[in-house]
Structure formats: C-alpha cells, structure tokens
C-alpha cells in the first residue's frame, strides 16, 4: 500500500468523490484490506487479561494499529489539502472512510 499514490490517479476533491472512492475501494479489496475501510476488521482491545489475571499488551492490537495507521497515511496521501482538516484528527481508516462518505 505504500505505493497507493501510484495506483490512485487522482486526489480526492468534492467534485470527484465517486471516482476516488471507486479507485480506493478497488485497491483495498485487491490487497485484502477492505475490512479496515468498512470497519469489519475491528480494533482489538489494547490489553488482555490472562488466566492468572495478569494484564498484558495485546499483540493483536499492535498488529491492527500498525496496519490501520499505515493505511490511514496512505489514504491521507490521496486527499486534497482543503479536505484534510476534516479527517486529520480521526483515529482509524474506518472513521476516515465514513466521514468522507458523509461529508461528500
């Protein structure tokens, strides 16, 4: 996904939302990552409790965060500067995707 700008030929603007959305969705689907956009790959808990009651970091959370934040950065690289303020403070790809869908 680090080369998403090479695949997505346009930056998101209010005028080209449907074209941009179609391109992004196809790239995410082709890479098995659509669930990060639509929220079906959910954020695991940050910590887990083992059978003895000890709280430990959840490695699934760390993996999810790594993938999600890389995808969010890739999405940001395809969004025009005037639209970035609407999504920069959001925490996940799914939130970015949903917000863009509602605003445009």
mmCIF file with all atom_site columns, C-alpha atoms in Angstrom, residues 9-81:
data_model
loop_
_atom_site.group_PDB
_atom_site.id
_atom_site.type_symbol
_atom_site.label_atom_id
_atom_site.label_alt_id
_atom_site.label_comp_id
_atom_site.label_asym_id
_atom_site.label_entity_id
_atom_site.label_seq_id
_atom_site.pdbx_PDB_ins_code
_atom_site.Cartn_x
_atom_site.Cartn_y
_atom_site.Cartn_z
_atom_site.occupancy
_atom_site.B_iso_or_equiv
_atom_site.pdbx_formal_charge
_atom_site.auth_seq_id
_atom_site.auth_comp_id
_atom_site.auth_asym_id
_atom_site.auth_atom_id
_atom_site.pdbx_PDB_model_num
ATOM 1  C CA . UNK A 1 9  ? -4.577  8.582   -10.191 1.00 0.00 ? 9  UNK A CA 1
ATOM 2  C CA . UNK A 1 10 ? -6.470  11.438  -8.535  1.00 0.00 ? 10 UNK A CA 1
ATOM 3  C CA . UNK A 1 11 ? -6.580  13.300  -5.243  1.00 0.00 ? 11 UNK A CA 1
ATOM 4  C CA . UNK A 1 12 ? -9.949  13.488  -3.524  1.00 0.00 ? 12 UNK A CA 1
ATOM 5  C CA . UNK A 1 13 ? -11.870 16.717  -4.083  1.00 0.00 ? 13 UNK A CA 1
ATOM 6  C CA . UNK A 1 14 ? -15.576 17.436  -3.588  1.00 0.00 ? 14 UNK A CA 1
ATOM 7  C CA . UNK A 1 15 ? -16.055 17.088  -7.339  1.00 0.00 ? 15 UNK A CA 1
ATOM 8  C CA . UNK A 1 16 ? -14.527 13.622  -7.828  1.00 0.00 ? 16 UNK A CA 1
ATOM 9  C CA . UNK A 1 17 ? -15.618 11.723  -4.725  1.00 0.00 ? 17 UNK A CA 1
ATOM 10 C CA . UNK A 1 18 ? -17.283 8.825   -6.568  1.00 0.00 ? 18 UNK A CA 1
ATOM 11 C CA . UNK A 1 19 ? -14.314 8.229   -8.876  1.00 0.00 ? 19 UNK A CA 1
ATOM 12 C CA . UNK A 1 20 ? -11.832 8.475   -5.984  1.00 0.00 ? 20 UNK A CA 1
ATOM 13 C CA . UNK A 1 21 ? -13.968 6.183   -3.805  1.00 0.00 ? 21 UNK A CA 1
ATOM 14 C CA . UNK A 1 22 ? -14.170 3.554   -6.537  1.00 0.00 ? 22 UNK A CA 1
ATOM 15 C CA . UNK A 1 23 ? -10.404 3.585   -7.073  1.00 0.00 ? 23 UNK A CA 1
ATOM 16 C CA . UNK A 1 24 ? -9.583  3.398   -3.355  1.00 0.00 ? 24 UNK A CA 1
ATOM 17 C CA . UNK A 1 25 ? -12.080 0.610   -2.733  1.00 0.00 ? 25 UNK A CA 1
ATOM 18 C CA . UNK A 1 26 ? -10.667 -1.480  -5.576  1.00 0.00 ? 26 UNK A CA 1
ATOM 19 C CA . UNK A 1 27 ? -7.094  -1.070  -4.299  1.00 0.00 ? 27 UNK A CA 1
ATOM 20 C CA . UNK A 1 28 ? -8.069  -2.017  -0.738  1.00 0.00 ? 28 UNK A CA 1
ATOM 21 C CA . UNK A 1 29 ? -10.105 -5.012  -1.971  1.00 0.00 ? 29 UNK A CA 1
ATOM 22 C CA . UNK A 1 30 ? -7.272  -6.186  -4.216  1.00 0.00 ? 30 UNK A CA 1
ATOM 23 C CA . UNK A 1 31 ? -4.968  -6.205  -1.191  1.00 0.00 ? 31 UNK A CA 1
ATOM 24 C CA . UNK A 1 32 ? -7.445  -7.883  1.190   1.00 0.00 ? 32 UNK A CA 1
ATOM 25 C CA . UNK A 1 33 ? -7.800  -4.721  3.285   1.00 0.00 ? 33 UNK A CA 1
ATOM 26 C CA . UNK A 1 34 ? -11.407 -3.633  2.673   1.00 0.00 ? 34 UNK A CA 1
ATOM 27 C CA . UNK A 1 35 ? -12.324 -4.506  6.261   1.00 0.00 ? 35 UNK A CA 1
ATOM 28 C CA . UNK A 1 36 ? -10.152 -1.675  7.525   1.00 0.00 ? 36 UNK A CA 1
ATOM 29 C CA . UNK A 1 37 ? -12.217 0.762   5.441   1.00 0.00 ? 37 UNK A CA 1
ATOM 30 C CA . UNK A 1 38 ? -15.675 -0.531  6.295   1.00 0.00 ? 38 UNK A CA 1
ATOM 31 C CA . UNK A 1 39 ? -14.877 -1.328  9.928   1.00 0.00 ? 39 UNK A CA 1
ATOM 32 C CA . UNK A 1 40 ? -15.432 -5.084  9.733   1.00 0.00 ? 40 UNK A CA 1
ATOM 33 C CA . UNK A 1 41 ? -11.828 -5.588  10.838  1.00 0.00 ? 41 UNK A CA 1
ATOM 34 C CA . UNK A 1 42 ? -12.383 -4.193  14.312  1.00 0.00 ? 42 UNK A CA 1
ATOM 35 C CA . UNK A 1 43 ? -9.859  -2.730  16.712  1.00 0.00 ? 43 UNK A CA 1
ATOM 36 C CA . UNK A 1 44 ? -8.869  -5.378  19.288  1.00 0.00 ? 44 UNK A CA 1
ATOM 37 C CA . UNK A 1 45 ? -8.533  -4.379  22.944  1.00 0.00 ? 45 UNK A CA 1
ATOM 38 C CA . UNK A 1 46 ? -5.226  -2.702  23.801  1.00 0.00 ? 46 UNK A CA 1
ATOM 39 C CA . UNK A 1 47 ? -4.603  -5.169  26.643  1.00 0.00 ? 47 UNK A CA 1
ATOM 40 C CA . UNK A 1 48 ? -5.648  -8.693  27.515  1.00 0.00 ? 48 UNK A CA 1
ATOM 41 C CA . UNK A 1 49 ? -6.009  -10.498 30.810  1.00 0.00 ? 49 UNK A CA 1
ATOM 42 C CA . UNK A 1 50 ? -4.529  -13.982 31.009  1.00 0.00 ? 50 UNK A CA 1
ATOM 43 C CA . UNK A 1 51 ? -5.892  -16.887 33.084  1.00 0.00 ? 51 UNK A CA 1
ATOM 44 C CA . UNK A 1 52 ? -3.923  -15.819 36.156  1.00 0.00 ? 52 UNK A CA 1
ATOM 45 C CA . UNK A 1 53 ? -5.405  -12.320 35.957  1.00 0.00 ? 53 UNK A CA 1
ATOM 46 C CA . UNK A 1 54 ? -2.291  -10.538 34.710  1.00 0.00 ? 54 UNK A CA 1
ATOM 47 C CA . UNK A 1 55 ? -2.901  -7.720  32.241  1.00 0.00 ? 55 UNK A CA 1
ATOM 48 C CA . UNK A 1 56 ? -0.584  -7.780  29.235  1.00 0.00 ? 56 UNK A CA 1
ATOM 49 C CA . UNK A 1 57 ? -0.314  -5.857  25.972  1.00 0.00 ? 57 UNK A CA 1
ATOM 50 C CA . UNK A 1 58 ? -2.406  -7.401  23.226  1.00 0.00 ? 58 UNK A CA 1
ATOM 51 C CA . UNK A 1 59 ? -0.216  -8.234  20.228  1.00 0.00 ? 59 UNK A CA 1
ATOM 52 C CA . UNK A 1 60 ? -3.330  -8.304  18.030  1.00 0.00 ? 60 UNK A CA 1
ATOM 53 C CA . UNK A 1 61 ? -3.917  -4.649  18.903  1.00 0.00 ? 61 UNK A CA 1
ATOM 54 C CA . UNK A 1 62 ? -0.349  -3.740  17.970  1.00 0.00 ? 62 UNK A CA 1
ATOM 55 C CA . UNK A 1 63 ? -0.677  -5.508  14.615  1.00 0.00 ? 63 UNK A CA 1
ATOM 56 C CA . UNK A 1 64 ? -4.067  -3.936  13.915  1.00 0.00 ? 64 UNK A CA 1
ATOM 57 C CA . UNK A 1 65 ? -2.754  -0.465  14.788  1.00 0.00 ? 65 UNK A CA 1
ATOM 58 C CA . UNK A 1 66 ? 0.299   -0.876  12.560  1.00 0.00 ? 66 UNK A CA 1
ATOM 59 C CA . UNK A 1 67 ? -1.796  -1.875  9.548   1.00 0.00 ? 67 UNK A CA 1
ATOM 60 C CA . UNK A 1 68 ? -4.594  0.627   10.154  1.00 0.00 ? 68 UNK A CA 1
ATOM 61 C CA . UNK A 1 69 ? -2.285  3.608   10.620  1.00 0.00 ? 69 UNK A CA 1
ATOM 62 C CA . UNK A 1 70 ? -0.259  2.751   7.521   1.00 0.00 ? 70 UNK A CA 1
ATOM 63 C CA . UNK A 1 71 ? -3.492  2.575   5.562   1.00 0.00 ? 71 UNK A CA 1
ATOM 64 C CA . UNK A 1 72 ? -4.680  5.873   7.062   1.00 0.00 ? 72 UNK A CA 1
ATOM 65 C CA . UNK A 1 73 ? -1.430  7.526   5.992   1.00 0.00 ? 73 UNK A CA 1
ATOM 66 C CA . UNK A 1 74 ? -1.884  6.089   2.502   1.00 0.00 ? 74 UNK A CA 1
ATOM 67 C CA . UNK A 1 75 ? -5.431  7.481   2.381   1.00 0.00 ? 75 UNK A CA 1
ATOM 68 C CA . UNK A 1 76 ? -4.229  10.905  3.522   1.00 0.00 ? 76 UNK A CA 1
ATOM 69 C CA . UNK A 1 77 ? -1.780  10.959  0.625   1.00 0.00 ? 77 UNK A CA 1
ATOM 70 C CA . UNK A 1 78 ? -4.726  10.758  -1.802  1.00 0.00 ? 78 UNK A CA 1
ATOM 71 C CA . UNK A 1 79 ? -6.826  13.527  -0.217  1.00 0.00 ? 79 UNK A CA 1
ATOM 72 C CA . UNK A 1 80 ? -6.510  17.123  -1.401  1.00 0.00 ? 80 UNK A CA 1
ATOM 73 C CA . UNK A 1 81 ? -5.229  19.699  1.098   1.00 0.00 ? 81 UNK A CA 1
#
